[in-house]
CSV table of C-alpha atoms and ligand atoms in Angstrom, one decimal:
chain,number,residue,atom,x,y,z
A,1,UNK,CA,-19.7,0.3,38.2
A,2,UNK,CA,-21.2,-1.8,35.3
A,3,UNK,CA,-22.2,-0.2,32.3
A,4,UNK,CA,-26.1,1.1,32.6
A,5,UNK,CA,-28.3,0.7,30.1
A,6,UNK,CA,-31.5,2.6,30.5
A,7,UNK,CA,-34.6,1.0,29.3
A,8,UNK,CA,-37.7,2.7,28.4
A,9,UNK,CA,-40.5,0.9,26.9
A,10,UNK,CA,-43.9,2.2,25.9
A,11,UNK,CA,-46.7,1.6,28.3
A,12,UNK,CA,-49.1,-0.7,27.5
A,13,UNK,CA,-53.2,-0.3,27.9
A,14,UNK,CA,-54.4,0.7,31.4
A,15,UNK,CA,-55.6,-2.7,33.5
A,16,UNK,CA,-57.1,-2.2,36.7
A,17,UNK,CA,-55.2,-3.6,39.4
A,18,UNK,CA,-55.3,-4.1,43.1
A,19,UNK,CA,-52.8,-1.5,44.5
A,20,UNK,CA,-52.0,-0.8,47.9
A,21,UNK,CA,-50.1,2.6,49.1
A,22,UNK,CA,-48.5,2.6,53.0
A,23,UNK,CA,-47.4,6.0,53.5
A,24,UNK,CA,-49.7,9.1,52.6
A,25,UNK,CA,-47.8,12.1,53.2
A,26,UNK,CA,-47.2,14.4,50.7
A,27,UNK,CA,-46.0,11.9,48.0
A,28,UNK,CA,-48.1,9.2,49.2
A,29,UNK,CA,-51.1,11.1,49.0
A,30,UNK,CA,-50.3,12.3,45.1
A,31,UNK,CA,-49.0,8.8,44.0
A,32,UNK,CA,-52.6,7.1,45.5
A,33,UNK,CA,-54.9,9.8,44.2
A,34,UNK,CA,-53.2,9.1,40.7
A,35,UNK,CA,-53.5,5.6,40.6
A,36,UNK,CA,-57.3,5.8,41.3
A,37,UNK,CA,-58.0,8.4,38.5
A,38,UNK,CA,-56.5,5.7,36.1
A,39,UNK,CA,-58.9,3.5,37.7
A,40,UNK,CA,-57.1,1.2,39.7
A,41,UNK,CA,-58.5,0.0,43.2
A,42,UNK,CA,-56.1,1.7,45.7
A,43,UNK,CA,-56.1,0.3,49.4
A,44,UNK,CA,-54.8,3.4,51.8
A,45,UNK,CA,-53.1,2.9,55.1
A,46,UNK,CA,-51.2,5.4,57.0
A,47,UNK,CA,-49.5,5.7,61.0
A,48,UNK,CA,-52.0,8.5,61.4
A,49,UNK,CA,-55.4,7.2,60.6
A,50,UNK,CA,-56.7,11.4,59.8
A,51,UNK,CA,-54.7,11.1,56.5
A,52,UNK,CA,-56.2,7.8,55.7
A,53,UNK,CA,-59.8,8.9,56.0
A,54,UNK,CA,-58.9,11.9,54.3
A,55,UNK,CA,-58.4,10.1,51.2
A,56,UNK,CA,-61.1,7.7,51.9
A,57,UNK,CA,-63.3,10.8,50.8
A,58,UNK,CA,-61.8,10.5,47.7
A,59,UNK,CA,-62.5,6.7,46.7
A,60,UNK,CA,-59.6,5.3,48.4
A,61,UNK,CA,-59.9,1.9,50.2
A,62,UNK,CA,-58.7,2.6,54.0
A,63,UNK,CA,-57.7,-0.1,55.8
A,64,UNK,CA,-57.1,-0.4,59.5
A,65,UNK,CA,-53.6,-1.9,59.7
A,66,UNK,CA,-50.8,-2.4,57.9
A,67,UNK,CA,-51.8,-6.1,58.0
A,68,UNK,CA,-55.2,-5.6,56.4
A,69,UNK,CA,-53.5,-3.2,54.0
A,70,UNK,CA,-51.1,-5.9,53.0
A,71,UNK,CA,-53.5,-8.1,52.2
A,72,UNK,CA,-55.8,-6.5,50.0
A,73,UNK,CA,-53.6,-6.1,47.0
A,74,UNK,CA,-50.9,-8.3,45.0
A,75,UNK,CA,-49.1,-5.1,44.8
A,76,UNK,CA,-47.6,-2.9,47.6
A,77,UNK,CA,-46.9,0.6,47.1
A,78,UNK,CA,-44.3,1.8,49.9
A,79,UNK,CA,-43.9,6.1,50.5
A,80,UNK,CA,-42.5,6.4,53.3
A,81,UNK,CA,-40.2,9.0,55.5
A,82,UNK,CA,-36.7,6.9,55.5
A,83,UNK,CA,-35.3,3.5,55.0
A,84,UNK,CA,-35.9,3.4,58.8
A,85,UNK,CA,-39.6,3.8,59.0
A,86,UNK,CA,-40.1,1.4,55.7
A,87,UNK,CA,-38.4,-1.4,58.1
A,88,UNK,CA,-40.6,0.0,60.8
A,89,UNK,CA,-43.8,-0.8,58.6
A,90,UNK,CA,-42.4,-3.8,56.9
A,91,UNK,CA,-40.7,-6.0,59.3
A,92,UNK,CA,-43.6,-6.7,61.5
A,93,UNK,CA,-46.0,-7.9,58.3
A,94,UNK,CA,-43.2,-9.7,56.1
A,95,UNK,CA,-45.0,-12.9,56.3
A,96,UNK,CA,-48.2,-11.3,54.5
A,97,UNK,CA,-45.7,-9.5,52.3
A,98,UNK,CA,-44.5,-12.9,50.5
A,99,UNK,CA,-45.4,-13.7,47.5
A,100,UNK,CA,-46.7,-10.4,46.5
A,101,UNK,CA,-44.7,-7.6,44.9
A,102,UNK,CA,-43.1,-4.5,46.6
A,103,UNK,CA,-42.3,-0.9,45.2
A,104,UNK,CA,-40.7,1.1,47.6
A,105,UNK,CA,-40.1,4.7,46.6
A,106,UNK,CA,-39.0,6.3,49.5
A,107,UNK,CA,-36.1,7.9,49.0
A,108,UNK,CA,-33.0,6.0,49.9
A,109,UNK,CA,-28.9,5.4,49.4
A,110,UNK,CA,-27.9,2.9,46.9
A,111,UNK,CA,-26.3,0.3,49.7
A,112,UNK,CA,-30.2,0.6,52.1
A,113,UNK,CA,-32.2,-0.4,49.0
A,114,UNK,CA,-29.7,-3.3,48.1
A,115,UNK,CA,-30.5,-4.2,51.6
A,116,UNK,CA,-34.0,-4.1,51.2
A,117,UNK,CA,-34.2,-5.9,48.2
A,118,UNK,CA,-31.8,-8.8,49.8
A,119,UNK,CA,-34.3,-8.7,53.0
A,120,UNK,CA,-36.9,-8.9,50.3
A,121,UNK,CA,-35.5,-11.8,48.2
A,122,UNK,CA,-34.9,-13.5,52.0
A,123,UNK,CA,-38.8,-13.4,52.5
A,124,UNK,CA,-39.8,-14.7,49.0
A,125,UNK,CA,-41.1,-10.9,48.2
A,126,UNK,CA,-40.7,-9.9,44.6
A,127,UNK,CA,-38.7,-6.1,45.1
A,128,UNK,CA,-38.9,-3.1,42.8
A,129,UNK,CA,-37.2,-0.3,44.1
A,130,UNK,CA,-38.4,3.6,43.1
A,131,UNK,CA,-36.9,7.2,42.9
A,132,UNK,CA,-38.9,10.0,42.3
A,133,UNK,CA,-37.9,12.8,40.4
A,134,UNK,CA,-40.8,14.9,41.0
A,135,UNK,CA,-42.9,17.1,43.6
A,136,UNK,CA,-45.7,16.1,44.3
A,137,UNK,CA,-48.0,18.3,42.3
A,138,UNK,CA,-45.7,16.9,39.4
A,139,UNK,CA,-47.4,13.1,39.7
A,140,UNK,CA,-49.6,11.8,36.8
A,141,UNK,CA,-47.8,14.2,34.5
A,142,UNK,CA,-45.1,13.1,31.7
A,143,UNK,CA,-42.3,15.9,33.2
A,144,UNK,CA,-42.2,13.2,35.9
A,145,UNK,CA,-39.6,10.8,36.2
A,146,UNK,CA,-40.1,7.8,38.2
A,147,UNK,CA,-36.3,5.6,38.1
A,148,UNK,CA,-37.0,2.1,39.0
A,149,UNK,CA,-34.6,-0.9,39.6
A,150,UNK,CA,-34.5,-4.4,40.8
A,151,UNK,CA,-37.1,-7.0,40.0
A,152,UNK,CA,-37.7,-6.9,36.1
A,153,UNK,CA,-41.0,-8.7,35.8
A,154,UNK,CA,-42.3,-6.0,38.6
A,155,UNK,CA,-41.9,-3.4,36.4
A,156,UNK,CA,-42.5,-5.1,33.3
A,157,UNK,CA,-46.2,-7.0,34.8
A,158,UNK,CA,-46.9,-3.3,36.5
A,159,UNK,CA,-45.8,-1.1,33.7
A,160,UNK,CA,-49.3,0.6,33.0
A,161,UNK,CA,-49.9,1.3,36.4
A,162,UNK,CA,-46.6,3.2,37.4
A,163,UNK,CA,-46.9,5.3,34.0
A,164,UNK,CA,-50.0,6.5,35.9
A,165,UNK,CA,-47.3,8.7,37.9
A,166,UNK,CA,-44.9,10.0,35.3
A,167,UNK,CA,-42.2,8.7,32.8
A,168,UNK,CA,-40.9,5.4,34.2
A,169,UNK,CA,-37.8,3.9,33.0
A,170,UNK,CA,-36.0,1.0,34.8
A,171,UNK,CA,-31.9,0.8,35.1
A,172,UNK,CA,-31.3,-2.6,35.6
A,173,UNK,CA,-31.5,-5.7,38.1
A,174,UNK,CA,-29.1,-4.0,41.2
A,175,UNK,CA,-32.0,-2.7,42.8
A,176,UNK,CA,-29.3,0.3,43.6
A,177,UNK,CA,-29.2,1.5,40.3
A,178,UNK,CA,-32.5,3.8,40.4
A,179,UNK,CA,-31.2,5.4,44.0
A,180,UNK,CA,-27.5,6.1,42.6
A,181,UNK,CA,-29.0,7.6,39.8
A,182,UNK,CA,-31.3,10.0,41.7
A,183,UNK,CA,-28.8,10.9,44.5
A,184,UNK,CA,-26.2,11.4,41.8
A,185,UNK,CA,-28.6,14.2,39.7
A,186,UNK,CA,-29.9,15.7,43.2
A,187,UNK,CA,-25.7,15.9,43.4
A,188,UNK,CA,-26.2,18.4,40.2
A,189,UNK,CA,-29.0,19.9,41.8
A,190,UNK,CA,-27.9,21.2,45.3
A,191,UNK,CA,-24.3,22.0,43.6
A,192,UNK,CA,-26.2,24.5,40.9
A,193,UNK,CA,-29.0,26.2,43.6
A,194,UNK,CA,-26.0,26.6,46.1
A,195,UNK,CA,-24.2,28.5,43.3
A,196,UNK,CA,-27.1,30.8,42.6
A,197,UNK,CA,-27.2,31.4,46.1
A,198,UNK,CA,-23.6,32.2,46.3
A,199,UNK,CA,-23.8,34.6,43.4
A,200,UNK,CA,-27.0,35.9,45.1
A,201,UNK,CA,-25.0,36.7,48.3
A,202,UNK,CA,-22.1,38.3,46.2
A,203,UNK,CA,-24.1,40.9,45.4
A,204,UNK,CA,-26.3,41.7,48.0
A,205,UNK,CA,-23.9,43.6,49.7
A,206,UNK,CA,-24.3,46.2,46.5
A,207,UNK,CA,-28.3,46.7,46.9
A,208,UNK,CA,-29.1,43.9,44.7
A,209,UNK,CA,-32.2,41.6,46.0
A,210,UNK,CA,-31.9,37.9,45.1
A,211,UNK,CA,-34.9,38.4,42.7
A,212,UNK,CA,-32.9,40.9,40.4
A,213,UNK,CA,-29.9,38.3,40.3
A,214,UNK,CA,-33.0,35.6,39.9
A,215,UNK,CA,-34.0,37.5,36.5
A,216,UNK,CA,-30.1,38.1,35.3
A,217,UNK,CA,-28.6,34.6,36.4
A,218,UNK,CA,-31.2,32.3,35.5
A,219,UNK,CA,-31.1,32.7,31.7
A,220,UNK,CA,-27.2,32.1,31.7
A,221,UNK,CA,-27.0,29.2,34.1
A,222,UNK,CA,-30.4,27.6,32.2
A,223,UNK,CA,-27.7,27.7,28.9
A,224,UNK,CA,-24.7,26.3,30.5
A,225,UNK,CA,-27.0,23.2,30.7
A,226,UNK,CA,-26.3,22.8,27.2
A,227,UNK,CA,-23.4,22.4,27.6
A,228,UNK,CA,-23.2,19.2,29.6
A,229,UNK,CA,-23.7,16.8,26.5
A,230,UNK,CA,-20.0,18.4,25.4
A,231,UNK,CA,-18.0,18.0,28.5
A,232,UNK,CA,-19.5,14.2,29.0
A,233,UNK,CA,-17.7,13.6,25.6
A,234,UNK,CA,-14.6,14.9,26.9
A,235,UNK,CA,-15.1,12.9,30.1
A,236,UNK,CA,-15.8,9.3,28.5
A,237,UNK,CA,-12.8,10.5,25.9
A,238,UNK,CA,-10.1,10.4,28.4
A,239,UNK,CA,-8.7,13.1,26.7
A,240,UNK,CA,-8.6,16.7,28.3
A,241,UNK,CA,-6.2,17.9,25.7
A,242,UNK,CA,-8.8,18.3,23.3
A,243,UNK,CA,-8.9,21.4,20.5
A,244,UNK,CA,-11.9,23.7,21.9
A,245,UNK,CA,-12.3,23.3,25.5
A,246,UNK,CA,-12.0,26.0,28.1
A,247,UNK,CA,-8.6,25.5,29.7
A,248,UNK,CA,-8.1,25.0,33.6
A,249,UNK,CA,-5.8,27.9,33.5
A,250,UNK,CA,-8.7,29.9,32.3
A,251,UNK,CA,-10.8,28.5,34.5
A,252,UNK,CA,-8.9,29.7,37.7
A,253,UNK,CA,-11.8,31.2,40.1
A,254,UNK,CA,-9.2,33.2,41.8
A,255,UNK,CA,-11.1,36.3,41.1
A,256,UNK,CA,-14.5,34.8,42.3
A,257,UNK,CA,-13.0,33.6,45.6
A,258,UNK,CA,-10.9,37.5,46.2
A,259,UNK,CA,-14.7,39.2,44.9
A,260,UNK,CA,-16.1,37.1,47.3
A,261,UNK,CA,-13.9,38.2,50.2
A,262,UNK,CA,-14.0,41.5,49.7
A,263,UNK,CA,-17.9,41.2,49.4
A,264,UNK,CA,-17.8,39.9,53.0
A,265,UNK,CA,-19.1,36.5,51.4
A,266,UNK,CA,-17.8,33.1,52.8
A,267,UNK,CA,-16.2,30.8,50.3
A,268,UNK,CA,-17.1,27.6,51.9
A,269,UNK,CA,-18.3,26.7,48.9
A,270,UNK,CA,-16.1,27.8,46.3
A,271,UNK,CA,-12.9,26.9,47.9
A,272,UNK,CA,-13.0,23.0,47.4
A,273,UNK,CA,-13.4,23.6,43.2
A,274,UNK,CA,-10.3,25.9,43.5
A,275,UNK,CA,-8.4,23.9,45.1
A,276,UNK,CA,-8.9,20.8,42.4
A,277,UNK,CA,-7.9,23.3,39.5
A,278,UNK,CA,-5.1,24.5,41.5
A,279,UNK,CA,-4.1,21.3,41.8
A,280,UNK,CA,-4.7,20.4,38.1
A,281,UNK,CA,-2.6,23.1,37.4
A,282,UNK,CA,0.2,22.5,39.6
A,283,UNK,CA,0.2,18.9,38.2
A,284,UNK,CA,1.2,20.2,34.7
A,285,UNK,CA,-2.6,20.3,33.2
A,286,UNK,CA,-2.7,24.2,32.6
A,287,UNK,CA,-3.5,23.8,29.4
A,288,UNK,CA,-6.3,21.0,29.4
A,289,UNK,CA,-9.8,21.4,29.5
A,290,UNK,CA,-12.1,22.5,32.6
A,291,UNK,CA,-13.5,18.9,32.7
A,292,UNK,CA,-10.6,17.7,34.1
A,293,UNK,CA,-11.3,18.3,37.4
A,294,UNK,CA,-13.4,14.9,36.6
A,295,UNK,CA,-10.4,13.2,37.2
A,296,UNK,CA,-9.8,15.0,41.2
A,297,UNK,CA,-13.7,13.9,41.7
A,298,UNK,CA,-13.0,10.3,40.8
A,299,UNK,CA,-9.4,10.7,42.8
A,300,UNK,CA,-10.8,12.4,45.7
A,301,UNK,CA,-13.7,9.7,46.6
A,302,UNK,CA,-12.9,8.3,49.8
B,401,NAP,N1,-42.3,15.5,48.7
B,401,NAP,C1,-41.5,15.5,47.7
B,401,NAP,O1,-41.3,16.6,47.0
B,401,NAP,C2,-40.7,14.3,47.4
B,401,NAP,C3,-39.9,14.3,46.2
B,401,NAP,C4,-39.2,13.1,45.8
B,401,NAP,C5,-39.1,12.1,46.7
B,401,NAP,N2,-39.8,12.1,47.9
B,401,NAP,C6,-39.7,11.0,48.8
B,401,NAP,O2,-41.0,10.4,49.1
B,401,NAP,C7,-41.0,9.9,50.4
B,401,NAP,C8,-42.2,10.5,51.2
B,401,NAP,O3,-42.1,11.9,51.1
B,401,NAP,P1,-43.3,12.9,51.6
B,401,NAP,O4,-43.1,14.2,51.0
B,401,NAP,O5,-44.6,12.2,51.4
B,401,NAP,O6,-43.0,12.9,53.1
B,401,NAP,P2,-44.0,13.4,54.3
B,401,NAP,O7,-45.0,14.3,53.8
B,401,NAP,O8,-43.1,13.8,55.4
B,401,NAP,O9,-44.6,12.0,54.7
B,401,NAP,C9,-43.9,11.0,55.4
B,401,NAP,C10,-44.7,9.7,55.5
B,401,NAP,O10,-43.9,8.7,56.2
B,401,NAP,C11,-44.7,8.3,57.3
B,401,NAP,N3,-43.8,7.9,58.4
B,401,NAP,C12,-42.7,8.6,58.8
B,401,NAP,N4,-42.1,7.9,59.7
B,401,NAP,C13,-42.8,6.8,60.0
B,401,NAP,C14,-42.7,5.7,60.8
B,401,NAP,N5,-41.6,5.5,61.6
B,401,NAP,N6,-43.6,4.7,60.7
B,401,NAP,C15,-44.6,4.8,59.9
B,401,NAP,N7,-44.8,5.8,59.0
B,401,NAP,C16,-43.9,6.8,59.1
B,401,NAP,C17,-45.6,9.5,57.7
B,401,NAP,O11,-46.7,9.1,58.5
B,401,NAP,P3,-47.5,10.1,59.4
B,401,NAP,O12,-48.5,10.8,58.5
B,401,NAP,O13,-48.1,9.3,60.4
B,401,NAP,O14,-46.4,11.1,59.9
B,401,NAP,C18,-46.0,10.0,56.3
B,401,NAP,O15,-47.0,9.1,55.8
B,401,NAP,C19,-39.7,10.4,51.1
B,401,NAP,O16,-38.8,9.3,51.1
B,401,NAP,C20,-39.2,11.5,50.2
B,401,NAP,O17,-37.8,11.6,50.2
B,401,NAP,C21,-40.6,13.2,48.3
């Protein structure tokens, strides 16, 4: 992959602007109700008119069709389910879609929102693609952050208006860039919650509820965070021989996995990082650092 470089530049005075949001579920809902409290004039349109009215009540615009939506605004705000529903919506107004701008922040893969924005480009429709990093009820606060790619002058021309949801920094042109980026630190995510979980189910078998291990694990796993700046210098070093690092041999989760067993607790999950220290090890890397199992990640993709 290219080199990224993140860009993040202040946002400017809030304009009003003609916005329109297709999709009011949960995020839908959150992302349209913040736009109007910065005082834009949001057009609503959802597949079941109830959630539409809903926000009606609330100063939205709701319009009948996805057509009529479409057309009230220069900008088009997709939050829908899945790629396959935004094509669903989409694809029968792409004619009234031209010429105006698109941000779609529905979650998707890198390779579906590259497809988007070439089905985009195809129809004359200027294409900013959108990952949320957020819960709803995080929307319109600065812990927020909204990952954009694609079409620069879409982000640049609409910059006030999607700081009204968060932090919003853009990656670059491949309108990939923003999905890979959220996919890749929901990765981090489910790999760390499964762990707790793990740990959680190690001890249950002793009497100990998940909330006790909640109150003992959290603290520790919140400081190995810090830790992450270190092992990405080791990583974009090349070196794992480096003075200071936790070796591999030390690393060996051979009593985690035998705990495990005799705990009556699977290890599905902890198997596959055991095996790529073992085989670390058995290459001749006993003594390198832990990060090297980097290098079995990037070996291993299929
Ligand atoms: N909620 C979160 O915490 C969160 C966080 C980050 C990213 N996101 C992303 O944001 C997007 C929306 O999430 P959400 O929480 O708002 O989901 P949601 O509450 O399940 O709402 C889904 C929305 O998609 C619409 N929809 C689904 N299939 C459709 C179809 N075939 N045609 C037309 N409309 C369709 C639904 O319409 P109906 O009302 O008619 O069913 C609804 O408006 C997703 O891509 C999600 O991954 C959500």
């Amino acid at each position: 992959m290219a080199t990224i470089e993140a860009t993040t530049t202040p946002g400017q005075a809030g304009r009003a602007t003609a916005v329109t949001v297709l999709g009011l579920g949960a995020m839908g809902r959150a992302l349209a109700t913040a736009l109007m409290a910065a005082g834009h004039r949001v057009t609503v349109w959802n597949r079941t008119p109830a959630r539409t009215a809903a926000l009606a009540g609330q100063g939205a615009i709701p319009a009948d069709s996805v057509h009529d939506a479409v057309a009230a605004s220069p900008l088009v705000v997709a939050c829908l389910l899945d790629h396959a529903s935004v094509h669903a919506v989409l694809d029968p107004v792409v004619d009234g879609l031209a010429g105006r701008a698109l941000v779609n922040v529905t979650t998707t893969t890198p390779a579906q929102a590259l497809e988007l924005a070439a089905w985009a480009s195809d129809h004359g429709i200027a294409y900013l693609d959108g990952a949320l990093m957020a819960v709803p009820e995080m929307i319109g606060r600065p812990e927020a952050a909204i990952l954009y790619s694609g079409d620069a002058t879409v982000f640049e021309d609409h910059r006030a208006l999607l700081d009204a949801w968060g932090d919003s920094t853009w990656f670059g042109a491949d309108a990939g860039l923003a999905s890979l980026w959220d996919l890749a630190i929901l990765s981090g995510m489910y790999l760390l919650l499964a762990g707790f979980l793990h740990g959680a189910a190690m001890v249950a078998p002793a009497g100990v509820s998940a909330a006790d291990f909640a109150a003992r694990a959290a603290p520790f796993l919140a400081a190995m965070t810090d830790g992450f700046s270190g092992m990405a210098d080791v990583v974009d070093g090349g070196d794992y021989s480096v003075e200071g690092r936790q070796s591999l041999s030390f690393s060996d989760l051979g009593d985690i996995v035998q705990a495990s067993v005799d705990q009556g607790v699977s290890t599905e999950l902890i198997d596959p990082i055991q095996r790529m220290i073992r085989r670390q090890i058995d290459a001749g890397h006993a003594d390198e650092a832990f990060e090297r199992i980097y290098e079995e990640i990037r070996r291993t993709a299929p």
